[in-house]
Amino acid sequence: MTAIHGTTAPGFELVREAFASNFSERTDVGAAVALVIDGRIVVDLWGGVADPAEGREWNADTLANIWSTTKGVTAACFAMLVDRGQIDYDLPVAHYWPEFGVAGKEKITVAMMLSHQAGLCGFRDPATIEDFYDAERAAARLAAAEPFWVPGTQSGYHAITIGFLATALFKRVEGRTIKQFVSDEFGRLGMNIGLPLSLAHHAATMIAPPSLTSTGLVQDMTDAQFAAIANPPIDPLAPNSDDWRAAEIPSANGFATARSLAVLYGALAGDGTINGDRLIGTDAIASATVERISGVDAILGIQASWGCGFLRNTDQVYGPNEAAFGHSGWGGSFAFGDPAARLGLSYTMNRMGTDLINDPRNVAIVNAVYESL
């Protein structure tokens, strides 16, 4: 039996049981789960092994690469800029970044970009993983590119490229990159884009089946799908490398504790404060999470409803309440907020699964939370 550490408030024992069963029944290796309700941490649990080779246990401060769960953190950063009056979702990206306004992209708004409507889901010319490690250069390539579809006509998941577009725009508006902003604003919570060398001893080692690659997410790929997920193919073990950890990829290389993500989403789903300190106003949260586009996503081939960087709740992935919003990551991590229940919930792990949606570990935890309310 895997020992489960941490705290569970009375009434949430089912969450502890579901989390423990992820190890005994659903092959978790190392993981954490956290739940915040009305600004109070009511579940904060962890267990298992962070690095099997070293035998290093998962502890309260273990940081896991959260893949696309990072996108929700990036969305929160933009919502904070909106709240501060520094950016407007409805203005063209080219208003802030003139070089972007070419090749049919002149009318792409900030909201359209963040909701995966820009048609810049990948590179048209061949790319390597090393191209992901220079965010500014990658953004310049995308700014000069022609979209894969007419912007605004559909969503198509910008799996990696949204991170480069986002941080380039963010820096031109705020002055800091998203990586620096997250370090300054959220680092104290246990959240980073990339991983500083000083925190390397807190990192979980990612584990994946040999057959798991990004190219397996979609069969019979269109040109846009190939660009988004296969140019280049992404190795699920890339987060274990120094180069990945040193990079700025605000769509995929966030490192966080489950607690930090739950606290963030608890604030977004509540009154916008963390421990009484104002993070963001509720009007900005509402603007960030209102639907900007919905339909079958051109890359993932699944039904999706997008806010400004947040995935809105569809098919009850994030519980029974329609107002819930968040993001999930390749392999199983997730974090979301539910304004109706005033909660933030997150799960992080190192053993990657193969389910694109409805990972059994996620389902068990989400179901247990709502049964406990």
XYZ file of C-alpha atoms in Angstrom:
373
model
C 0.000 0.000 0.000
C 1.281 3.471 -0.916
C 1.373 5.779 2.095
C -0.766 8.898 1.638
C 0.530 12.029 3.333
C -1.030 15.416 4.008
C -4.331 16.642 5.343
C -8.019 16.056 4.675
C -10.732 18.154 6.311
C -13.662 16.268 7.856
C -16.202 15.378 5.185
C -13.653 14.872 2.420
C -12.517 11.368 3.274
C -13.850 10.140 -0.083
C -11.244 12.271 -1.835
C -8.464 10.653 0.167
C -9.882 7.222 -0.679
C -10.088 8.017 -4.393
C -6.561 9.385 -4.389
C -5.255 6.272 -2.604
C -7.074 4.043 -5.086
C -5.255 5.783 -7.937
C -2.133 4.065 -6.618
C -3.665 0.695 -5.778
C -5.984 0.373 -8.778
C -4.898 2.883 -11.436
C -1.080 2.546 -11.378
C -0.073 5.979 -10.130
C 3.602 6.191 -9.168
C 3.844 9.639 -7.598
C 1.071 12.222 -7.384
C -0.635 14.983 -5.436
C -4.156 16.377 -5.165
C -5.407 19.589 -3.579
C -8.813 21.168 -3.090
C -9.602 24.727 -2.012
C -13.117 25.820 -1.053
C -13.938 29.425 -0.169
C -10.239 30.169 0.026
C -9.535 27.367 2.511
C -7.396 24.322 1.702
C -9.562 21.347 2.622
C -7.555 18.628 0.857
C -3.781 18.631 0.456
C -2.456 15.126 -0.221
C 0.553 13.512 -1.823
C 2.095 10.087 -2.050
C 4.322 7.710 -3.937
C 7.703 8.214 -5.548
C 8.905 11.326 -7.349
C 11.967 9.652 -8.870
C 11.911 5.847 -9.064
C 15.580 5.603 -10.060
C 16.668 7.485 -6.951
C 13.882 6.173 -4.738
C 13.073 9.786 -3.857
C 9.625 10.127 -2.339
C 6.997 12.629 -3.438
C 6.693 15.296 -0.766
C 4.680 18.429 -0.030
C 6.842 20.582 -2.323
C 7.375 18.211 -5.256
C 7.046 20.034 -8.581
C 5.683 18.159 -11.587
C 5.733 19.219 -15.209
C 2.039 19.844 -15.865
C 2.117 20.028 -19.682
C -0.958 21.883 -21.004
C -2.321 22.536 -17.538
C 0.231 25.347 -17.878
C -2.128 27.052 -20.357
C -4.567 27.853 -17.558
C -1.805 29.618 -15.646
C -0.988 31.640 -18.772
C -4.674 32.502 -19.162
C -4.725 33.752 -15.572
C -1.724 35.985 -16.297
C -3.570 37.635 -19.189
C -6.711 38.047 -17.093
C -4.606 39.905 -14.526
C -3.379 42.277 -17.250
C -6.977 42.895 -18.316
C -7.875 43.613 -14.699
C -5.008 46.109 -14.484
C -6.124 47.885 -17.646
C -2.984 46.955 -19.562
C -4.566 44.884 -22.331
C -7.965 44.548 -24.001
C -9.152 41.138 -25.205
C -11.080 42.755 -28.050
C -8.222 44.732 -29.592
C -6.102 43.249 -32.398
C -2.864 41.563 -31.392
C -1.179 43.839 -33.956
C -2.202 46.863 -31.869
C 0.382 45.735 -29.327
C 2.677 43.776 -31.653
C 2.746 45.463 -35.089
C 4.941 42.799 -36.730
C 2.154 40.290 -36.132
C -0.300 42.086 -38.412
C 0.713 40.521 -41.743
C -0.325 37.583 -43.957
C -4.018 37.795 -43.093
C -3.567 38.204 -39.334
C -4.390 41.899 -39.083
C -7.796 41.368 -37.439
C -6.864 38.621 -35.009
C -7.830 39.890 -31.570
C -6.195 38.981 -28.286
C -9.290 36.912 -27.438
C -9.107 35.063 -30.764
C -5.453 34.236 -30.216
C -5.993 32.973 -26.676
C -8.996 30.863 -27.747
C -7.042 29.001 -30.424
C -8.729 30.705 -33.397
C -5.642 32.306 -34.977
C -4.676 29.415 -37.260
C -1.084 29.444 -36.007
C -1.228 25.980 -34.478
C 2.280 25.030 -35.616
C 5.166 25.808 -37.926
C 4.750 25.360 -41.677
C 8.437 24.622 -42.207
C 10.246 21.743 -40.471
C 10.972 22.279 -36.793
C 12.989 20.497 -34.121
C 12.607 20.369 -30.366
C 15.472 22.851 -30.140
C 13.232 25.399 -31.877
C 11.017 25.298 -28.785
C 13.872 26.459 -26.614
C 14.072 29.963 -28.133
C 10.654 31.475 -27.429
C 11.291 34.851 -29.045
C 12.592 33.339 -32.270
C 9.679 30.903 -32.385
C 7.252 33.790 -31.896
C 8.883 35.760 -34.717
C 8.422 32.791 -37.083
C 4.759 32.575 -36.185
C 4.255 36.345 -36.492
C 5.473 36.182 -40.085
C 3.466 33.085 -40.993
C 0.229 32.619 -42.896
C -2.547 30.996 -40.818
C -3.689 27.450 -41.580
C -7.326 28.644 -41.701
C -9.185 31.934 -41.831
C -8.797 33.313 -38.298
C -12.003 33.377 -36.324
C -13.783 30.661 -38.300
C -12.913 27.761 -36.001
C -10.765 26.756 -33.061
C -7.758 24.524 -33.570
C -5.666 23.626 -30.544
C -2.337 25.471 -30.568
C -0.702 22.765 -28.459
C 2.727 24.389 -28.133
C 2.687 27.556 -30.242
C 0.137 29.406 -28.120
C 2.861 29.637 -25.484
C 5.282 31.447 -27.791
C 2.588 33.777 -29.098
C 1.359 34.491 -25.587
C 4.689 35.344 -24.016
C 5.772 37.521 -26.975
C 2.548 39.530 -26.732
C 2.674 39.611 -22.940
C 6.209 41.009 -22.892
C 5.302 43.762 -25.360
C 2.431 44.819 -23.112
C 3.702 44.231 -19.572
C 7.478 44.349 -19.974
C 8.085 40.963 -18.367
C 7.864 37.582 -20.041
C 5.216 35.211 -18.719
C 8.016 33.143 -17.202
C 9.233 36.104 -15.160
C 5.697 37.227 -14.307
C 4.762 33.788 -12.965
C 7.965 33.664 -10.932
C 7.254 37.092 -9.454
C 3.523 36.665 -8.888
C 3.077 32.938 -8.208
C 6.521 31.553 -7.373
C 5.818 31.788 -3.658
C 2.857 29.451 -4.166
C 4.997 26.729 -5.773
C 4.563 27.432 -9.466
C 7.007 28.217 -12.285
C 7.296 28.280 -16.059
C 10.314 26.086 -16.578
C 12.314 25.079 -13.543
C 15.156 27.061 -11.943
C 18.253 25.002 -11.195
C 17.813 25.904 -7.533
C 14.571 23.892 -7.492
C 15.792 20.871 -9.472
C 15.827 18.712 -6.347
C 12.066 19.238 -6.046
C 11.274 18.007 -9.564
C 9.381 14.813 -10.239
C 10.742 12.559 -12.988
C 8.156 12.016 -15.712
C 7.332 8.402 -16.605
C 5.569 7.286 -19.773
C 4.743 4.121 -21.718
C 7.272 3.554 -24.545
C 4.500 3.901 -27.117
C 3.352 7.336 -25.911
C 4.237 10.167 -28.317
C 2.435 13.314 -29.397
C 1.952 11.894 -32.891
C -0.337 9.210 -31.486
C -2.927 11.740 -30.342
C -4.531 11.996 -33.804
C -4.775 9.534 -36.708
C -4.683 10.463 -40.435
C -3.487 13.986 -39.744
C -4.335 17.079 -41.761
C -1.569 19.584 -42.477
C -2.710 21.689 -39.531
C -2.783 18.697 -37.192
C 0.675 17.622 -38.295
C 2.002 21.116 -37.643
C 0.396 21.247 -34.209
C 1.439 17.899 -32.755
C 4.064 16.306 -35.002
C 6.365 19.114 -36.152
C 8.364 18.130 -34.214
C 7.074 15.038 -32.378
C 7.216 15.645 -28.641
C 8.863 13.144 -26.336
C 6.843 12.754 -23.104
C 10.140 12.442 -21.227
C 11.424 15.819 -22.483
C 10.558 17.472 -19.128
C 13.331 15.438 -17.501
C 15.952 17.287 -19.568
C 17.832 20.416 -18.537
C 17.032 22.116 -21.851
C 13.267 21.705 -21.410
C 13.429 22.952 -17.850
C 15.500 26.005 -18.829
C 13.117 27.007 -21.632
C 10.073 29.261 -21.621
C 7.097 27.357 -23.036
C 4.038 28.826 -21.264
C 1.837 26.267 -22.977
C 3.607 23.139 -21.772
C 6.550 23.467 -19.370
C 4.924 24.701 -16.208
C 6.194 23.069 -13.030
C 3.836 23.230 -10.071
C 2.512 21.624 -6.944
C -1.119 20.588 -6.870
C -1.577 22.927 -3.916
C -0.394 25.987 -5.859
C -2.790 25.314 -8.715
C -5.736 24.690 -6.409
C -5.039 27.941 -4.558
C -4.874 29.859 -7.847
C -8.119 28.387 -9.174
C -9.755 28.774 -5.791
C -9.128 32.499 -6.093
C -10.368 32.614 -9.691
C -13.540 30.738 -8.753
C -14.074 32.799 -5.620
C -13.592 36.452 -4.787
C -10.269 36.871 -6.601
C -8.165 36.945 -3.447
C -5.490 34.702 -1.960
C -5.178 34.890 1.827
C -6.989 38.212 1.742
C -4.669 39.739 -0.873
C -6.347 40.833 -4.099
C -5.219 38.882 -7.136
C -7.837 39.837 -9.716
C -11.292 41.349 -9.938
C -14.362 39.254 -10.624
C -15.239 41.222 -13.784
C -11.909 40.242 -15.343
C -12.456 36.609 -14.386
C -15.874 36.653 -16.022
C -14.433 38.171 -19.204
C -11.659 35.564 -19.297
C -14.019 32.630 -18.906
C -16.995 33.619 -21.073
C -17.320 31.518 -24.232
C -15.395 32.904 -27.216
C -15.910 29.948 -29.552
C -17.249 26.397 -29.404
C -17.493 23.428 -31.722
C -15.392 20.510 -32.866
C -11.763 21.499 -32.458
C -9.898 21.283 -35.771
C -6.797 19.734 -34.184
C -8.079 17.499 -31.388
C -11.308 16.481 -33.121
C -13.312 16.801 -29.908
C -16.038 19.201 -28.826
C -14.507 22.207 -27.089
C -15.680 25.518 -25.679
C -12.959 28.135 -25.180
C -12.684 31.232 -23.062
C -9.568 33.394 -23.261
C -7.130 30.543 -22.672
C -9.393 28.576 -20.351
C -11.203 25.422 -21.420
C -14.823 25.760 -20.403
C -16.544 22.755 -18.920
C -17.847 20.396 -21.601
C -19.166 16.873 -21.078
C -18.764 17.443 -17.323
C -15.015 16.883 -17.457
C -14.701 19.392 -14.605
C -17.670 18.232 -12.568
C -21.406 18.820 -12.969
C -21.464 22.619 -13.045
C -21.455 24.313 -16.442
C -19.622 27.394 -15.146
C -16.443 25.456 -14.293
C -13.295 26.298 -16.259
C -9.671 25.231 -16.290
C -7.191 23.213 -18.311
C -5.795 19.698 -18.412
C -2.371 18.432 -19.398
C -1.035 15.630 -21.539
C -0.784 12.477 -19.455
C -3.276 13.325 -16.735
C -2.684 16.532 -14.768
C -5.548 19.003 -14.448
C -6.641 22.106 -12.578
C -9.959 23.919 -12.621
C -12.167 26.343 -10.794
C -15.906 26.047 -10.204
C -17.575 29.361 -9.300
C -20.857 27.602 -8.464
C -19.108 25.534 -5.783
C -16.464 28.230 -5.048
C -13.700 25.648 -5.371
C -10.340 25.087 -7.004
C -9.175 21.514 -7.624
C -5.898 20.193 -8.998
C -4.094 16.912 -9.536
C -0.461 16.459 -10.567
C 1.457 13.255 -11.219
C 4.542 11.799 -12.913
C 3.156 8.600 -14.493
C 1.577 9.718 -17.760
C -1.581 8.038 -18.997
C -2.785 7.632 -22.565
C -6.352 8.995 -22.324
C -6.872 12.299 -24.130
C -9.892 13.047 -21.923
C -11.510 11.334 -18.933
C -8.354 9.805 -17.502
C -9.705 7.311 -14.896
C -7.601 8.938 -12.176
C -9.148 12.335 -12.945
C -12.666 10.920 -13.011
C -12.210 9.219 -9.631
C -10.970 12.405 -7.965
C -13.558 14.744 -9.495
C -16.412 12.387 -8.651
C -15.198 12.040 -5.062
C -14.987 15.817 -4.624
C -18.551 16.449 -5.780
C -19.908 13.538 -3.777
C -18.326 15.196 -0.732
C -19.856 18.632 -1.176
